[in-house]
XYZ file of C-alpha atoms in Angstrom:
228
model
C 42.504 76.807 -34.013
C 42.512 73.339 -35.531
C 39.861 70.775 -34.619
C 42.528 68.779 -32.806
C 43.440 71.763 -30.630
C 39.774 72.457 -29.904
C 39.237 68.832 -28.911
C 42.234 68.962 -26.544
C 40.898 72.165 -24.981
C 37.497 70.549 -24.438
C 39.137 67.491 -22.853
C 40.986 69.777 -20.433
C 37.742 71.548 -19.536
C 35.955 68.213 -18.959
C 38.803 67.055 -16.759
C 38.349 70.129 -14.580
C 34.592 69.569 -14.280
C 34.877 65.851 -13.530
C 37.963 65.710 -11.329
C 36.231 65.951 -7.925
C 33.556 63.233 -8.164
C 34.077 61.154 -11.312
C 35.674 58.390 -9.213
C 32.633 57.876 -6.978
C 30.694 55.436 -9.234
C 33.866 53.373 -9.702
C 34.369 53.051 -5.944
C 30.724 52.053 -5.490
C 31.023 49.421 -8.256
C 34.006 47.893 -6.476
C 32.110 47.980 -3.166
C 29.104 46.235 -4.746
C 31.432 43.551 -6.144
C 32.817 43.028 -2.650
C 29.235 42.659 -1.429
C 28.605 40.010 -4.103
C 31.707 38.168 -2.888
C 30.412 38.227 0.685
C 26.996 36.982 -0.452
C 28.560 34.042 -2.284
C 30.793 33.298 0.686
C 27.791 33.372 3.022
C 25.897 30.825 0.908
C 28.951 28.557 0.740
C 29.487 28.814 4.508
C 25.843 28.083 5.310
C 24.872 25.543 2.642
C 28.033 24.496 0.816
C 29.447 25.252 -2.635
C 27.058 22.794 -4.319
C 24.062 24.825 -3.161
C 25.556 28.007 -4.612
C 26.227 26.327 -7.947
C 22.686 24.924 -8.086
C 21.314 28.368 -7.289
C 23.303 29.943 -10.102
C 23.044 27.228 -12.750
C 19.421 26.154 -12.365
C 17.715 29.136 -10.734
C 19.995 31.713 -12.356
C 19.795 33.864 -9.250
C 21.395 37.254 -9.815
C 23.329 38.319 -6.746
C 24.918 41.232 -8.569
C 21.789 43.114 -9.670
C 22.837 46.171 -7.622
C 25.412 46.822 -10.346
C 22.653 47.981 -12.686
C 21.850 50.797 -10.271
C 25.522 51.742 -10.079
C 25.727 51.966 -13.876
C 22.528 53.997 -14.231
C 23.225 56.369 -11.337
C 26.849 56.641 -12.477
C 25.642 57.786 -15.899
C 23.418 60.396 -14.249
C 26.320 61.636 -12.096
C 28.624 62.004 -15.106
C 25.899 63.899 -16.981
C 25.295 66.277 -14.078
C 29.000 66.986 -13.582
C 29.497 67.722 -17.268
C 26.330 69.477 -18.344
C 25.073 71.338 -15.270
C 27.932 73.899 -15.595
C 27.396 74.094 -19.383
C 23.684 74.892 -19.018
C 23.921 77.249 -16.040
C 22.939 80.919 -16.454
C 22.429 80.657 -20.197
C 25.948 79.465 -20.932
C 24.628 76.841 -23.343
C 23.715 79.492 -25.910
C 27.356 80.619 -26.032
C 28.249 77.294 -27.614
C 26.490 78.459 -30.791
C 28.439 81.717 -30.972
C 31.966 80.362 -30.637
C 34.219 80.318 -33.744
C 34.034 76.516 -33.787
C 31.402 74.066 -35.065
C 28.892 73.608 -32.241
C 28.588 69.879 -33.006
C 32.306 69.460 -32.348
C 31.852 70.952 -28.878
C 28.685 68.982 -28.096
C 29.895 65.592 -29.234
C 33.367 66.023 -27.762
C 31.738 66.475 -24.350
C 29.429 63.505 -24.962
C 32.409 61.434 -26.129
C 34.100 61.956 -22.745
C 30.942 60.967 -20.883
C 30.331 57.849 -22.954
C 33.951 56.763 -22.435
C 33.516 57.181 -18.674
C 30.366 55.060 -18.784
C 32.175 52.374 -20.772
C 35.070 52.397 -18.290
C 32.583 52.049 -15.421
C 31.007 49.053 -17.179
C 34.420 47.481 -17.770
C 35.307 47.999 -14.098
C 32.066 46.306 -13.031
C 32.580 43.376 -15.406
C 36.210 42.871 -14.384
C 35.319 42.929 -10.677
C 32.479 40.469 -11.240
C 34.812 38.208 -13.208
C 37.379 38.229 -10.398
C 34.718 37.314 -7.834
C 33.469 34.480 -10.059
C 37.016 33.277 -10.692
C 37.766 33.169 -6.958
C 34.846 30.771 -6.506
C 36.033 28.639 -9.460
C 32.823 28.938 -11.455
C 32.953 27.266 -14.888
C 33.738 29.674 -17.678
C 30.381 29.032 -19.376
C 28.605 30.237 -16.239
C 30.955 33.202 -15.851
C 30.285 34.248 -19.436
C 26.520 34.121 -18.957
C 26.844 36.215 -15.810
C 29.130 38.809 -17.383
C 27.043 39.175 -20.536
C 24.076 39.988 -18.307
C 25.787 43.275 -17.471
C 25.771 44.422 -21.117
C 22.129 45.635 -21.190
C 22.745 47.421 -17.883
C 25.771 49.103 -19.441
C 23.594 50.343 -22.296
C 21.081 51.563 -19.705
C 23.889 53.505 -18.019
C 24.770 55.263 -21.270
C 21.094 56.013 -21.962
C 20.798 57.409 -18.425
C 23.792 59.650 -19.129
C 22.379 60.923 -22.425
C 18.873 61.376 -21.048
C 19.963 63.295 -17.948
C 22.185 65.563 -20.046
C 19.181 66.300 -22.288
C 16.903 66.942 -19.304
C 19.438 69.418 -17.909
C 19.661 71.236 -21.251
C 15.917 71.253 -21.953
C 14.277 74.573 -21.103
C 10.615 73.538 -20.906
C 9.392 71.580 -17.887
C 6.921 69.545 -19.935
C 9.725 68.349 -22.200
C 11.920 67.552 -19.193
C 9.120 65.361 -17.810
C 8.577 63.692 -21.187
C 12.293 62.904 -21.512
C 12.414 61.565 -17.960
C 9.355 59.359 -18.495
C 10.672 57.988 -21.799
C 14.066 57.303 -20.235
C 12.568 55.471 -17.239
C 10.378 53.272 -19.442
C 13.226 52.405 -21.808
C 15.702 51.708 -19.021
C 13.170 49.519 -17.198
C 12.981 47.336 -20.314
C 16.767 47.136 -20.533
C 17.207 46.197 -16.877
C 14.482 43.569 -16.575
C 16.051 40.556 -14.874
C 14.592 37.125 -15.496
C 17.704 35.011 -15.388
C 21.058 35.703 -17.018
C 20.962 37.885 -20.156
C 17.192 37.582 -20.412
C 16.804 40.121 -23.256
C 19.446 38.657 -25.568
C 16.937 38.044 -28.380
C 15.969 41.735 -28.447
C 19.365 43.265 -27.645
C 19.982 44.416 -31.228
C 16.710 46.371 -31.244
C 17.548 48.017 -27.920
C 21.005 49.022 -29.161
C 19.470 50.553 -32.303
C 16.935 52.548 -30.285
C 19.634 53.604 -27.809
C 21.640 55.103 -30.676
C 19.015 57.813 -31.152
C 19.562 59.057 -27.602
C 22.922 60.391 -28.833
C 21.088 63.239 -30.532
C 18.774 64.128 -27.641
C 21.133 66.692 -26.110
C 21.762 68.408 -29.442
C 18.001 68.648 -30.015
C 17.483 70.203 -26.578
C 20.381 72.614 -27.122
C 19.043 73.716 -30.511
C 15.654 74.483 -28.952
C 17.430 76.751 -26.483
C 19.110 78.516 -29.400
C 15.789 78.954 -31.220
C 14.128 80.412 -28.129
C 16.964 82.905 -27.765
C 17.119 83.851 -31.449
């Protein structure tokens, strides 16, 4: 089989695994955006539009911080749906005995998950933009609000990669170490102190996040070594 055919087969398998619940984080993101709309509308009804603008421009109050939880939990859900079946009853070791490069299988699965996380982030950003546009916020303010979601989007992808690695890891102590490292790193990414508060360090966070791509492969290889 060609690599293209293998990739198509993996996509079909991922579709089967994801089809029942992949939509849930997207629905929740839309629901959270509706909640943000109602919060804005409540402030306008009680105190007027000027008060809302002052709150956003000068205080930089973040009414949409629940989206970060949607992105992180969404990443964890995608990881569980994809990798729990792969790592059940020793199935993970079979990946190293198929007549295909194991990295092609691993990173094809991860590719699907990362794309889902990106689509979830895009959905969240688009919904937040529509809410902001309805209230006629200036585009400068809208941009600052939307860019604040970027670190949370990275946190969602890290959550996805970390949970997939935790599922694959065979030793409890390593599972705990991965979980602790993930929580600490994500907490830094999701710190909210005004709009886009970590912009000066975003490049460093992106660079560090890149290494999480290899966490699942490392965990999978340890399983192979233990079996060999």
